[in-house]
Structure formats: structure tokens, C-alpha cells
């Protein structure tokens, strides 16, 4: 479904991604690990179409079509979903209104009827429970005054409602306590299906205890320096990044 | 940052939808302003002598006044002798006795504007007075209002039918010598709305006036006077549109509100005058004086305004809080785009004991527009225990617009309490990226973010109009994202 070929990207003239190659097939779960500053968020942002980043070389195909030519909202409607590492607040816009607008935009794109306020409310309430959020969160401004953990669960809530084909999760596990981590992992596992793929960006291996990946890639200095199966994550946990010749300012957390 | 700006720079491409001109036979004065013109205007309206005297006094006063130049706006010098001071649709009768007497072209105009005046399709529960150029053309729901004792008519009718009320209150809140534009209006106002709600009456429906400028080179100078007698309540809404014309047109209105003991007036405005084209050509100069006097104890006046139109706006709906425990409120959304300029805000003058006021101002600037909030909170020596809360937020869309805040506080009373909060924010690239990543169109995203920003003000609008106001913002923002 997604082919990334020799992808280079820069921000403010500085090259961050220096030649990424990655194939993701339907049903697969890929984990991208790597120290801070290695370019994980940059890769996620470039795939989603953040215009702050400039693609300088390479290509990305989604189902054989050039993804990089498309506007952010078109990519989203084609099924690319990004759970943000730092979700932004939109004061005054209720989460409910935001979610309904998004879900209906997708539905229109898919040739489905828009959901009425009542039907959407019902769906949204059920889904908030699934990620252990109080339905009262639907009435609050988008991410307005949410705690770190609530923001992350809100991202998963959006993924569940929007039913993406490829969900990119940028450090959705960071800053979560063990219970919240479990809730997020359950949400992601609920998303898994033979038609869907997940690209999980994480600094730590502990999330991978709950969401077992098919492939693990190590990103360092803007390149994938090693790929393997889930055992690679365990090895990283035990030995840190040092044995791959990578410096990491933070210690890899024991899972 | 670059991407929102790019989108923003490309958004407003939809045309002003009320920009049509109605072909109608009109009686229009030749341009020019002098005592003779004022005499003719007064005669055409069959005004009593006191009214003519009042106008002439105002005119003589005005000749000695200077046009204000302190507002944060710039516009070419206005030639007051190049304006026609009266234009009215020609009719068989002097005044339409019922809607059947109203020119069908006019009825059609109001229908196009979404304001049906015809009996069978009138806005449910809203009584409308429609003012076309210089005259009131129709007032709906007269009978049920009369049954409640509420007087709702054009000010021209009021001058003839209720001269004692008019004489007592006209100019009592905004005297002719108040400012240059108020002086001009006092001399030449041609029509407007009059409301009187008697003691203890809660007005059974929303009252609304719809102002429409149609004729070219005509100024609109309407005068609105609302009196809420003891213990009464009224909610009033005005809406405004004008055709698209390349030359600027002047609109200099005066609105006076009077609230007696325990009375409440809620005054809402949705102002959508033609703002000029995307290069800043044409548009209405909206120089308006609006003021309410809470003369009775426990009285309350609320101004809610959603301002998206006009090339240049100069407007400060204010409250004079004279009665003990009286309350003044000002809720405002002012949106400017392209080359629009707005200098708007409020004055809260606390004279009585324990008076309180709230100011919530939301300014949104897009394109190359300039949007200024100007507010004065004043406490007189007798304003023991008075308090004000001001919140003043600006939202910028793009990087070529400007927002300014000029809050002034004058206090002659040490016991008065003032709280002031101000913020300036931008529709950020991160917010836009989040919305678009969720499949939402950029235009829809901006309008959603702006509507969220305005929520505190929209909730003050009567229900029917809150939805309208949201839509109006959406249209006014078109072209600010691309
Ligand atoms: N908007 C930006 N402006 C300047 N530098 C950036 C920007 N975004 C990321 N970078 C730089 O790019 C590198 C990779 O960042 P990022 O993709 O966030 O890494 P990770 O998510 O792996 O921690 C870092 O050196 C970071 O400072
Ligand atoms: Mg990151």
C-alpha cells in the first residue's frame, strides 16, 4: 500500500531525512524507533503533508499513486491518519463539532451520507468510552486544557472515528502511565485489520509489548540503519542504541 | 508559517451576495446640504415645527464642528455637498397603509435579502421594520404589538403620532452637539425606527429593523430611538446591506436607547454593509453613534454586534450607567478582510452606585485589513462600588493585517474595580495542519476556528441570528485562505 523510496526532506534548508526506503503492506504493523532528533516526527509529518517540510528527493506512493502531489486534506481522505506527538489546541471549537466536521468530510469523500448531529453524538459517545475518556470531553474545546494523556487518548479517539487505512502514530505512548498505555494499545489493536496498516513511531520499546509489530526499523541521522522483526526491539531495550554506533542522549527506557 | 499565509492570501473570491441594485422609481433630492434642503426634508415628512427647529439648530451647530480624525482609519475627504440627503421610492400614497401599498419591486428586494415582509411568509416571531434608503417601507406585526401596548413604527410616524415621547427623548442620550456625525444626522436624518415598551411589558416578540441602501450617491442617516419604560423588556435586532458600487457611500446613523427603572434592552446588530471589492474600491463608510442610557435603577442595556461589512467603520456602542445597580454590556465581533478598516469598541460610563459593565470584544483581521478596538471605561465620583470587566481578544489571519487595542480607563472613584484581559493570537499553521490532516477543507477550517474564537459573543445573539452570524463570517472570510 505505501512505498517510500529514497525520501529526502529538509526544514528551513536543513536536510533531516537523508534517503528513507520503506514498504508497508496492508495488515502490517511497522515500528520506527530511534533516538531523539533522528527524524521520526519529520518522517511522519512529511507523509501527512505538513508544508513546513520540503521534500527534496525521492517519492512516496500510496496504492501506486504519487502521494506527495496531494494536498494534506486529500491524503487524509485517502486514508492517511497522523496521531500527533504534540496535539495542538483549538480554543472555542468543541471537540464534538471538530470530530463531526472531520468524519463528515471523510464520509462525503467516500460517497456516504453525512451523519446527523444526533447519530454522530451516539457514535462519538461510544467511542469515547472505548478510549476511557468521559463523554464530557466532547463538549470541551479541541485539546483545550487536556492533560498529556488525555490528548493522546483523544488522538486515538479520532483514529477510531476516522477509520484510516494507514495510521501513523507519532510517540502516542510517550508520557502515558501504565493504565493509559494499555488503553491506547487496546485502541490501536482495535484498529488493526487485514486492510489497514499501522506505522508506529516510538522512542521506547514498552508500547511494543502491547502492540506487537511485524517489523521494527531503527532510524538514526535521517536514515534507516537497521530493520528486523520484533526481536530487534527487545535487543534495543537490552543493549541501547550504542551497539548500532548511535549516540542517544536519553537512556532507552526499560520496558 | 508560510503555508497558512499563502492559503489566507488566496481565500476571498466569492462576491458580496447582497450587491444587487433595485430598479425603482425614486424621488431623490439634488445633492447638497443647506437650510433649504433641511426645510424641504422636514416639509416632505410633514413634521411639526419643533422638529424643524431641532434640525436647524443641529445643522447650525454642525457647521461649526470638525470632522474627527483621531480614529485609526484613513479615508478620502467626504464632500458633504455631493451627497443627496433624501431618496425615497415613489408611491401613490404618502405612507403605505398596508403591505399591499408597497411597491412589489421593494418587496422582492427584501425577499432576495431573506427578509420576507409579506404577511403569509413573515419571519416567525420577529417583527420587522424595513428601511429602504431614506424611508421606512413596511413594518410587520403591528397588531399583536399594539395589543401588548408596544409602539413599533418608523420614526417619521412617531414624530407625528407620538410627538410628546419623541420630544422628550430624542437627543436626550446623544445630543446634536455630541460629535460631528451625530450633528449631521440630527440635521438630516430621514427615517429610522421608534420603539416604546410601556411599564411592565415584556415585548412579545423580537423586534427587527432591516436597513438597505439602494440609491447611488445617497447618504443614509437613520435615527433609532428605543424607550423601555419601568420594568419592561425588549430585544431588538438590526441588519444592514447595500449594493456593490464603486464609489463610497456614507451611512451616519444615531441610535439612542433609554432604560428606566428595572427595564432591559437587548440590542443586537448584524452589520453587513458592502465592504468594497478586494482592492479596496467602493464600500460603505459606517460612522455611527450608538448610545444607551440606563437612567433607572437596576436597568440593563446590552449591545451585541457582529460587524463584517463596510469599508470604514467608526462605531462605539456605549452605555451611560446612571441608575443605581444598572448594568451595561458590550459583546462584539468585528471582522475585517481585504482593505477594510474598523475602529470600534465601546464606552462604559459609570455614574451611579454599584453599576457594573462587561466588555467582550473579538477582533478578527484578515487580508490587508486593519482592526482596532477602542474602549473607554469611566468612573464618576458617585460610582461607589462600580466595576468593569473587559476582555479584548484579537485573532490574525495571515501576516499582512493589523490589530490594535486602545483601552482607556478614567477613574474619579477609588472604590471602582477594573479588570482587563487582552490576547492576540493567530490562526496557526499547526491548527490548520491538524484540521486538514483530519480531512477538513482549509476554508472550512478557518471558519470553524474563527467561529470558535467568537463563541462567547455568538451565544449572546438571539437564536435565529446566531446561525446567520456564523454563516456571515464564513462568507466574509472567503478568499482569506486558498
Ligand atoms: N520545524 C523545524 N525547524 C528546524 N528544525 C527542525 C524542525 N523540525 C525538526 N527539526 C530538526 O530536525 C531533526 C529531527 O527532528 P524530529 O523529526 O522531530 O526528530 P524525532 O521525532 O526523531 O525526535 C532535529 O534535529 C530537529 O531539531
Ligand atoms: Mg518526534
XYZ file of C-alpha atoms and ligand atoms in Angstrom:
765
model
C 0.000 0.000 0.000
C 2.722 2.531 0.903
C 6.119 2.657 -0.788
C 8.698 5.162 0.392
C 11.653 5.410 -1.968
C 14.857 7.316 -1.299
C 12.957 10.022 0.552
C 14.904 13.171 1.416
C 13.312 16.082 3.244
C 14.512 19.385 4.653
C 13.204 22.008 7.018
C 14.426 25.596 6.848
C 17.022 24.467 4.322
C 18.459 21.820 6.657
C 18.284 18.256 5.408
C 16.685 15.989 8.021
C 15.670 12.865 6.101
C 18.537 11.547 4.050
C 17.206 8.694 1.980
C 14.431 6.600 3.534
C 13.229 3.373 1.903
C 10.233 1.577 3.377
C 7.488 -0.743 2.120
C 4.288 -1.123 4.126
C 1.651 -3.687 3.134
C -1.978 -3.903 4.249
C -2.381 -5.588 7.627
C 1.184 -4.896 8.728
C 2.364 -3.064 11.803
C 5.714 -1.318 11.487
C 7.566 0.295 14.360
C 10.083 3.048 13.833
C 12.453 3.526 16.710
C 15.330 5.857 17.156
C 16.852 8.434 19.449
C 15.542 11.974 19.823
C 16.215 14.158 16.835
C 16.715 11.246 14.453
C 13.864 12.442 12.189
C 10.917 10.288 13.297
C 8.463 13.180 13.576
C 9.795 14.642 10.359
C 9.029 11.414 8.515
C 5.508 11.334 9.978
C 4.895 14.985 9.083
C 6.193 14.583 5.537
C 3.908 11.617 4.903
C 0.908 13.570 6.191
C 1.770 16.579 4.031
C 2.944 19.193 6.523
C 4.059 22.072 4.299
C 6.716 23.215 6.739
C 8.820 20.349 5.383
C 10.212 20.287 1.899
C 10.730 17.029 0.052
C 13.993 17.412 -1.818
C 14.303 13.969 -3.371
C 12.588 10.608 -3.685
C 8.977 9.525 -3.927
C 6.126 8.101 -1.909
C 3.386 6.015 -3.497
C 0.064 5.163 -1.920
C -1.557 2.305 -3.811
C 0.664 3.193 -6.746
C -0.378 6.866 -6.787
C 2.003 9.716 -6.086
C 1.186 10.772 -2.542
C 3.456 13.800 -2.468
C 1.433 15.621 -5.149
C -1.644 15.626 -2.979
C -2.838 18.252 -0.524
C -2.871 17.350 3.146
C -6.676 17.031 3.233
C -6.674 14.791 0.140
C -4.144 12.470 1.731
C -6.294 12.376 4.846
C -9.361 11.472 2.801
C -7.327 8.766 1.061
C -6.826 7.227 4.473
C -3.605 8.649 5.909
C -4.024 9.471 9.574
C -1.444 11.078 11.806
C -1.707 10.922 15.585
C 0.317 13.941 16.644
C 3.178 13.840 19.111
C 2.112 17.270 20.406
C -1.596 17.770 19.625
C -2.442 21.470 19.210
C -5.369 23.226 20.931
C -8.191 24.937 19.063
C -9.889 27.119 21.669
C -13.659 27.526 21.454
C -14.157 24.819 18.831
C -15.816 21.902 20.576
C -14.246 18.512 20.155
C -17.663 17.272 19.056
C -18.005 19.819 16.286
C -14.439 19.253 15.149
C -14.853 15.485 15.047
C -18.187 15.630 13.267
C -16.818 18.012 10.647
C -13.881 15.671 10.066
C -15.940 12.489 9.983
C -18.447 14.040 7.588
C -15.682 15.330 5.316
C -14.433 11.741 5.071
C -17.906 10.363 4.561
C -18.650 12.775 1.750
C -15.381 11.751 0.135
C -16.367 8.101 0.404
C -19.784 8.756 -1.086
C -21.620 8.206 2.195
C -24.330 10.366 3.683
C -23.276 12.857 6.343
C -24.126 11.845 9.894
C -26.732 13.926 11.673
C -25.792 15.611 14.926
C -27.811 13.011 16.836
C -26.313 9.968 15.103
C -22.831 11.348 15.406
C -23.303 12.088 19.092
C -24.224 8.463 19.681
C -21.215 7.162 17.801
C -18.862 9.623 19.456
C -20.100 8.766 22.946
C -19.496 5.066 22.415
C -16.039 5.680 21.040
C -15.002 8.000 23.876
C -15.789 5.136 26.269
C -13.602 2.841 24.211
C -10.587 5.066 24.922
C -11.658 5.622 28.519
C -12.480 9.306 28.069
C -15.515 10.855 29.735
C -18.059 11.909 27.062
C -17.839 15.362 28.687
C -14.614 15.754 26.696
C -16.717 16.043 23.553
C -18.086 19.369 24.771
C -14.682 20.861 25.527
C -12.542 22.805 23.106
C -10.282 20.668 20.919
C -7.403 19.633 23.226
C -8.151 22.734 25.322
C -6.698 22.157 28.768
C -6.415 18.403 28.193
C -3.636 16.659 30.114
C -0.891 14.985 28.101
C -2.516 11.565 28.472
C -5.969 12.917 27.557
C -4.584 14.467 24.403
C -3.081 11.142 23.359
C -6.320 9.278 24.009
C -8.133 11.956 22.049
C -5.829 11.224 19.100
C -6.739 7.541 19.264
C -10.411 8.513 19.519
C -10.003 10.374 16.238
C -8.281 7.419 14.602
C -11.134 5.140 15.634
C -13.751 7.540 14.283
C -11.974 8.291 11.010
C -11.126 4.659 10.170
C -7.873 5.325 8.324
C -6.085 2.904 6.013
C -2.680 3.860 7.323
C -2.437 5.161 10.879
C 0.819 6.890 11.729
C 1.239 7.180 15.475
C 3.930 9.641 16.467
C 5.029 8.768 20.014
C 1.474 8.178 21.091
C 2.937 6.214 24.013
C 5.128 8.954 25.456
C 4.086 10.462 28.759
C 1.454 7.821 29.464
C 1.142 5.927 32.718
C 0.748 2.175 32.512
C -3.081 2.204 32.513
C -3.299 4.846 29.832
C -0.726 2.975 27.791
C -2.956 -0.076 27.939
C -5.987 1.950 26.803
C -4.056 3.416 23.876
C -2.689 -0.001 22.925
C -6.179 -1.518 23.034
C -7.374 1.274 20.783
C -4.622 0.650 18.282
C -5.211 -3.098 18.381
C -8.897 -2.427 17.686
C -7.808 -0.530 14.581
C -5.755 -3.438 13.272
C -7.309 -5.265 10.364
C -6.145 -7.057 7.227
C -6.863 -3.923 5.145
C -5.189 -1.474 7.476
C -1.601 -0.748 8.303
C -0.035 0.982 11.303
C 3.224 2.908 11.382
C 4.180 3.343 14.997
C 6.847 5.831 15.912
C 8.286 5.330 19.345
C 11.288 6.114 21.415
C 10.701 3.238 23.766
C 10.022 -0.414 23.328
C 7.391 -0.743 26.069
C 4.463 0.010 23.746
C 5.598 -2.898 21.607
C 4.765 -5.257 24.478
C 1.146 -4.346 23.906
C 1.076 -3.817 20.174
C 3.241 -6.474 18.625
C 4.850 -5.159 15.430
C 5.622 -7.196 12.336
C 8.694 -5.117 11.566
C 10.978 -2.844 13.535
C 13.186 -0.190 11.915
C 15.843 1.909 13.559
C 16.052 5.481 12.347
C 19.235 7.437 13.015
C 20.583 10.583 11.422
C 17.726 10.652 8.917
C 18.298 7.100 7.641
C 17.014 3.655 8.462
C 20.150 1.993 9.788
C 18.692 -1.389 10.708
C 15.472 -3.321 10.148
C 14.282 -6.549 11.701
C 11.404 -8.308 13.406
C 10.071 -7.686 16.866
C 13.222 -9.203 18.425
C 15.126 -6.106 17.270
C 13.076 -4.002 19.674
C 13.908 -6.334 22.523
C 17.563 -6.185 21.631
C 17.429 -2.376 21.629
C 15.831 -2.486 25.042
C 18.606 -4.635 26.409
C 21.595 -3.058 24.743
C 20.529 0.535 23.983
C 21.356 2.206 20.695
C 25.106 2.207 21.353
C 25.853 -1.149 19.767
C 24.494 0.214 16.474
C 27.018 3.016 16.725
C 24.258 5.561 17.544
C 24.546 8.155 20.259
C 21.428 8.746 22.287
C 21.163 11.496 24.834
C 18.325 9.716 26.677
C 18.726 6.215 28.001
C 16.407 3.700 26.410
C 13.785 3.016 28.993
C 13.458 -0.476 30.381
C 10.114 -1.794 29.322
C 4.103 29.779 8.750
C 4.339 30.194 5.005
C 1.534 27.830 4.188
C -1.295 29.421 6.192
C -0.340 32.802 4.819
C -0.478 31.501 1.305
C -3.890 29.975 1.902
C -5.054 33.064 3.664
C -3.873 35.316 0.886
C -5.993 33.466 -1.599
C -9.339 32.969 0.192
C -11.872 35.844 -0.548
C -13.079 35.204 -4.033
C -16.830 34.978 -3.533
C -18.786 38.059 -4.398
C -20.761 40.104 -1.930
C -24.119 38.421 -2.244
C -26.324 41.411 -1.430
C -24.665 43.564 -4.072
C -27.621 43.893 -6.465
C -29.312 47.215 -7.266
C -33.089 47.512 -7.324
C -34.523 49.438 -10.287
C -37.176 51.509 -8.693
C -38.702 54.872 -9.316
C -37.381 57.154 -6.663
C -37.786 60.715 -5.619
C -34.319 61.981 -4.846
C -33.140 65.410 -3.720
C -30.360 67.010 -5.711
C -27.016 66.744 -3.889
C -26.236 69.469 -1.407
C -26.784 70.499 2.174
C -28.231 73.794 3.371
C -31.135 75.114 5.434
C -33.429 74.986 2.452
C -32.785 71.262 1.928
C -33.480 70.625 5.597
C -36.686 72.639 5.322
C -37.811 70.583 2.325
C -36.952 67.339 4.064
C -38.961 68.346 7.112
C -41.856 69.521 4.929
C -41.969 66.299 2.901
C -42.255 64.456 6.176
C -44.966 66.834 7.392
C -43.050 67.370 10.587
C -44.255 69.609 13.383
C -42.430 72.881 13.914
C -40.449 71.621 16.919
C -38.773 69.067 14.702
C -37.741 71.566 12.066
C -36.374 73.883 14.740
C -34.425 70.993 16.254
C -32.934 70.064 12.901
C -31.916 73.611 12.052
C -30.311 74.112 15.437
C -28.360 70.895 14.935
C -27.332 71.989 11.454
C -26.027 75.363 12.621
C -24.107 73.621 15.363
C -22.692 71.089 12.908
C -21.358 73.800 10.609
C -19.030 74.767 13.430
C -17.818 71.270 14.167
C -14.745 69.494 12.814
C -14.737 66.006 11.413
C -12.967 63.737 13.929
C -9.559 62.453 12.919
C -8.473 60.507 15.968
C -9.776 57.127 14.821
C -7.305 54.608 13.445
C -8.760 54.771 9.939
C -7.941 56.623 6.744
C -10.391 57.594 4.001
C -10.663 60.284 1.339
C -12.245 63.567 2.373
C -16.024 63.478 2.153
C -17.724 66.295 0.244
C -20.947 66.792 2.160
C -22.392 68.853 -0.654
C -22.007 66.000 -3.138
C -24.400 63.786 -1.217
C -28.132 63.612 -1.679
C -29.912 63.795 1.650
C -33.190 62.251 0.658
C -34.177 59.403 -1.613
C -37.463 57.579 -1.348
C -39.284 55.095 -3.508
C -42.180 56.883 -5.238
C -45.569 55.749 -4.088
C -49.152 56.558 -4.696
C -49.864 57.314 -1.083
C -47.691 59.293 1.233
C -47.343 56.354 3.563
C -48.197 52.742 2.791
C -51.281 51.858 4.830
C -50.576 48.157 4.476
C -48.156 45.919 2.672
C -50.462 45.958 -0.349
C -49.459 49.577 -0.873
C -45.782 48.722 -1.007
C -44.105 48.607 -4.408
C -43.725 44.927 -5.436
C -40.124 45.632 -6.528
C -39.349 46.601 -2.969
C -40.967 43.522 -1.533
C -38.896 41.486 -3.938
C -35.737 43.238 -2.783
C -36.378 42.248 0.779
C -37.224 38.722 -0.263
C -33.863 38.478 -2.056
C -32.261 39.575 1.167
C -34.017 36.777 3.003
C -36.401 39.119 4.837
C -39.942 38.362 3.741
C -42.266 41.234 4.577
C -45.367 39.692 3.118
C -47.952 38.629 5.678
C -48.029 34.976 4.756
C -44.315 34.381 4.921
C -43.161 36.733 7.612
C -40.273 35.675 9.810
C -41.859 33.680 12.549
C -41.927 35.598 15.781
C -39.916 38.561 14.544
C -41.496 41.906 13.778
C -39.612 43.737 11.036
C -39.354 47.403 10.104
C -37.699 47.734 6.691
C -35.879 50.942 5.831
C -35.031 51.472 2.174
C -32.683 54.384 1.515
C -34.272 57.267 3.376
C -37.648 55.880 4.372
C -39.319 53.094 6.241
C -41.266 50.978 3.763
C -43.023 48.456 5.925
C -43.467 47.451 9.498
C -44.803 43.993 10.178
C -46.775 42.530 13.068
C -48.246 45.867 14.061
C -51.430 44.486 15.584
C -50.099 41.922 18.060
C -47.611 44.519 19.209
C -50.294 47.140 19.607
C -52.299 44.691 21.685
C -49.360 44.457 24.087
C -49.137 48.242 24.065
C -45.776 48.223 22.318
C -45.211 51.023 19.836
C -43.032 49.871 16.943
C -43.047 52.156 13.931
C -40.873 54.339 11.789
C -39.523 57.409 13.494
C -41.355 59.577 10.929
C -44.665 58.142 12.071
C -43.643 58.541 15.701
C -42.886 62.226 15.186
C -46.459 62.711 14.011
C -48.281 60.258 16.258
C -46.277 60.427 19.499
C -44.648 63.865 19.423
C -44.512 64.161 23.220
C -42.416 60.964 23.553
C -40.156 61.985 20.710
C -39.703 65.485 22.022
C -38.901 64.182 25.485
C -36.304 61.592 24.483
C -34.872 62.472 21.065
C -31.359 63.772 21.622
C -31.536 63.029 25.334
C -28.846 60.369 25.041
C -26.933 61.597 22.001
C -27.310 65.384 21.851
C -26.902 67.044 18.462
C -23.633 68.575 19.606
C -22.174 65.230 20.689
C -19.957 64.698 17.698
C -19.644 65.657 14.052
C -21.580 62.722 12.607
C -24.263 62.837 15.283
C -24.710 66.525 14.479
C -25.067 65.812 10.781
C -27.535 63.033 11.486
C -29.625 65.263 13.759
C -29.934 67.806 10.972
C -30.803 65.463 8.141
C -31.988 62.109 9.469
C -34.654 60.860 7.133
C -36.093 57.827 8.850
C -35.410 55.052 11.288
C -37.216 53.110 13.926
C -39.074 54.084 17.053
C -39.882 51.681 19.864
C -41.698 52.325 23.104
C -42.351 49.489 25.530
C -44.755 50.523 28.294
C -44.402 49.857 32.010
C -44.121 46.237 33.000
C -44.494 44.885 29.471
C -42.267 42.158 28.153
C -42.281 42.701 24.386
C -43.918 39.535 22.992
C -41.531 39.152 20.042
C -38.123 40.132 18.752
C -38.173 43.495 17.010
C -36.003 43.987 13.995
C -35.128 46.703 11.536
C -33.593 45.979 8.215
C -31.618 48.793 6.613
C -30.876 48.823 2.938
C -29.037 51.499 0.970
C -30.031 51.319 -2.685
C -29.771 54.685 -4.445
C -26.363 55.908 -5.623
C -24.724 58.993 -4.104
C -27.170 58.920 -1.271
C -26.294 59.024 2.340
C -28.306 57.040 4.794
C -28.900 58.866 8.030
C -31.261 56.881 10.124
C -32.281 57.561 13.622
C -33.397 54.929 16.059
C -34.951 55.650 19.420
C -35.907 52.903 21.835
C -37.508 53.597 25.179
C -38.091 50.838 27.702
C -40.356 52.079 30.451
C -40.196 50.793 34.032
C -39.893 47.042 34.379
C -40.167 46.350 30.661
C -38.048 44.205 28.360
C -37.295 44.365 24.669
C -34.904 42.614 22.326
C -34.136 44.413 19.100
C -32.053 43.443 16.093
C -30.836 45.422 13.128
C -29.397 44.131 9.890
C -27.844 46.100 7.070
C -26.828 45.576 3.436
C -26.067 47.723 0.401
C -25.450 47.231 -3.326
C -21.938 46.975 -4.720
C -20.931 50.364 -6.048
C -17.523 51.686 -6.950
C -17.978 54.960 -5.097
C -18.122 55.085 -1.342
C -21.422 55.763 0.362
C -21.942 57.390 3.710
C -24.002 55.881 6.461
C -24.166 58.027 9.584
C -26.760 56.702 11.975
C -27.642 57.585 15.533
C -29.187 55.095 17.904
C -30.454 56.127 21.314
C -31.654 53.722 23.970
C -33.328 54.703 27.199
C -33.923 52.224 30.006
C -35.985 53.313 33.008
C -36.136 51.589 36.414
C -35.790 47.794 36.175
C -36.040 47.863 32.380
C -33.880 45.839 29.990
C -32.921 46.488 26.392
C -31.016 43.969 24.344
C -29.786 45.475 21.096
C -28.136 43.232 18.503
C -26.605 44.231 15.205
C -25.572 42.152 12.257
C -23.854 44.661 10.034
C -23.005 43.535 6.532
C -22.790 46.744 4.502
C -20.929 46.377 1.235
C -17.234 46.341 2.245
C -15.725 47.330 -1.106
C -14.017 44.971 -3.514
C -10.819 43.032 -2.870
C -8.746 46.019 -3.977
C -10.451 48.350 -1.539
C -12.622 50.128 -4.103
C -16.086 51.229 -3.032
C -17.879 50.262 0.131
C -19.815 51.981 2.869
C -18.411 54.470 5.356
C -20.150 53.450 8.523
C -19.881 56.305 11.027
C -22.355 55.544 13.701
C -23.145 56.842 17.161
C -24.923 54.359 19.380
C -25.521 55.018 22.999
C -27.784 53.717 25.702
C -28.693 55.431 28.930
C -29.564 53.322 31.930
C -31.355 56.141 33.683
C -33.349 53.955 36.036
C -32.139 51.833 38.920
C -31.493 48.120 38.183
C -31.810 48.760 34.478
C -29.724 46.959 31.900
C -28.598 47.600 28.336
C -26.723 45.011 26.271
C -25.142 45.689 22.916
C -24.230 42.683 20.799
C -22.728 43.331 17.418
C -21.369 41.239 14.593
C -19.673 43.556 12.157
C -18.346 42.137 8.921
C -19.166 44.790 6.348
C -18.328 48.428 5.478
C -15.131 49.840 4.014
C -14.553 52.010 7.062
C -16.288 51.533 10.397
C -16.251 54.035 13.205
C -18.572 52.901 15.909
C -18.666 52.721 19.716
C -21.963 51.494 21.143
C -21.862 52.813 24.666
C -23.713 52.796 27.955
C -24.207 55.594 30.418
C -24.905 53.876 33.723
C -26.709 56.481 35.753
C -29.200 54.398 37.718
C -28.067 52.579 40.841
C -27.169 48.916 40.168
C -27.565 49.399 36.457
C -25.697 47.094 34.081
C -24.048 47.706 30.718
C -22.800 45.001 28.379
C -20.946 45.059 25.092
C -20.314 41.895 23.101
C -18.648 42.421 19.786
C -17.261 40.500 16.860
C -15.616 42.711 14.275
C -14.152 41.041 11.232
C -12.140 42.886 8.611
C -10.751 41.488 5.382
C -9.075 42.830 2.235
C -8.704 46.609 2.722
C -11.434 47.102 5.305
C -10.747 49.334 8.272
C -12.573 49.183 11.566
C -12.143 51.324 14.633
C -14.736 50.086 17.020
C -15.294 49.496 20.694
C -17.389 50.907 23.478
C -17.641 53.403 26.268
C -18.942 52.437 29.658
C -19.610 55.491 31.762
C -20.294 54.594 35.382
C -22.109 57.358 37.233
C -24.382 55.503 39.644
C -23.596 53.398 42.699
C -22.862 49.694 42.217
C -23.089 49.906 38.464
C -21.340 47.174 36.538
C -20.257 46.606 32.978
C -18.833 43.815 30.865
C -16.958 44.219 27.610
C -16.121 41.217 25.440
C -14.533 42.205 22.164
C -13.348 39.799 19.492
C -11.472 41.345 16.588
C -10.561 39.274 13.560
C -8.294 40.656 10.879
C -7.564 39.027 7.548
C -6.155 40.200 4.218
C -4.614 43.679 4.455
C -7.233 44.963 6.809
C -6.830 46.955 9.970
C -8.918 46.311 13.036
C -8.774 48.455 16.144
C -10.533 48.123 19.460
C -11.012 51.407 21.271
C -12.621 51.336 24.661
C -13.216 53.778 27.459
C -14.239 52.791 30.956
C -15.021 55.818 33.094
C -15.991 56.052 36.751
C -17.559 59.238 38.037
C -17.221 60.381 41.667
C -20.589 58.841 42.557
C -19.783 55.397 41.150
C -19.261 53.791 44.556
C -18.758 50.013 44.244
C -18.806 50.107 40.454
C -16.945 47.508 38.458
C -15.957 46.662 34.921
C -14.596 43.550 33.295
C -13.013 43.885 29.877
C -11.777 41.086 27.688
C -10.345 42.021 24.394
C -9.084 39.332 22.029
C -7.602 39.697 18.578
C -7.175 36.983 16.009
C -4.944 37.472 12.998
C -5.324 35.510 9.790
C -2.286 35.877 7.595
C 0.596 38.278 8.096
C -0.472 41.402 6.233
C -3.244 42.535 8.529
C -3.094 44.515 11.718
C -4.826 44.555 15.080
C -4.657 47.394 17.589
C -6.043 47.797 21.069
C -6.613 51.177 22.707
C -8.150 50.691 26.141
C -8.632 53.848 28.215
C -9.617 53.957 31.861
C -10.592 57.147 33.705
C -11.483 56.889 37.332
C -12.658 59.563 39.721
C -13.589 56.942 42.256
C -11.050 54.967 44.230
C -13.504 52.200 45.095
C -14.160 51.201 41.486
C -12.784 47.896 40.256
C -11.491 47.301 36.753
C -10.266 44.046 35.303
C -8.751 43.957 31.867
C -7.607 40.974 29.830
C -6.239 41.105 26.330
C -4.852 38.476 23.974
C -3.635 38.396 20.410
C -3.406 35.108 18.581
C -3.016 33.802 15.072
C -4.762 31.040 13.246
C -1.637 28.919 13.443
C -0.155 26.625 10.826
C -0.343 23.833 13.393
C -4.098 24.326 13.841
C -4.613 24.409 10.097
C -2.482 21.301 9.650
C -4.446 19.444 12.313
C -7.776 20.296 10.648
C -6.585 19.462 7.159
C -4.966 16.236 8.364
C -8.429 15.248 9.528
C -9.805 15.794 6.023
C -11.310 19.262 6.587
C -11.075 21.853 3.783
C -8.880 24.858 4.590
C -11.796 27.306 4.163
C -13.959 25.294 6.476
C -11.098 25.002 8.950
C -10.578 28.766 9.115
C -14.254 29.428 9.536
C -14.501 26.784 12.255
C -11.535 28.269 14.126
C -12.917 31.799 13.788
C -16.368 30.709 14.932
C -14.773 29.066 17.956
C -12.971 32.309 18.714
C -16.291 34.199 18.590
C -18.340 31.746 20.625
C -18.728 33.924 23.711
C -20.310 36.662 21.599
C -22.484 34.462 19.390
C -24.177 32.955 22.407
C -25.497 36.427 23.235
C -27.306 36.735 19.893
C -30.951 35.725 19.511
C -31.045 32.108 18.281
C -32.156 32.773 14.698
C -29.373 35.242 14.212
C -26.562 33.296 15.818
C -26.696 30.853 12.909
C -26.847 33.734 10.424
C -23.855 35.363 12.061
C -21.816 32.176 11.767
C -22.631 31.918 8.076
C -21.855 35.572 7.542
C -18.388 35.093 8.994
C -17.835 32.175 6.683
C -18.742 34.243 3.611
C -16.758 37.244 4.782
C -13.692 35.074 5.226
C -13.806 33.611 1.761
C -10.621 34.417 -0.041
C -8.641 34.635 3.187
C -7.468 31.027 2.672
C -6.655 29.295 -0.588
N 10.499 22.944 12.230
C 11.773 22.663 12.422
N 12.711 23.628 12.304
C 14.014 23.367 12.491
N 14.493 22.168 12.791
C 13.635 21.154 12.909
C 12.221 21.350 12.747
N 11.586 20.169 12.935
C 12.571 19.294 13.212
N 13.776 19.873 13.198
C 15.068 19.226 13.452
O 15.066 18.039 12.724
C 15.671 16.995 13.462
C 14.722 15.830 13.553
O 13.608 16.187 14.348
P 12.377 15.224 14.590
O 11.911 14.739 13.290
O 11.411 15.954 15.446
O 13.039 14.039 15.406
P 12.403 12.940 16.358
O 10.933 12.957 16.174
O 13.031 11.681 15.894
O 12.813 13.286 17.745
C 16.048 17.588 14.805
O 17.414 17.948 14.755
C 15.202 18.803 14.910
O 15.808 19.811 15.668
Mg 9.318 13.277 17.494
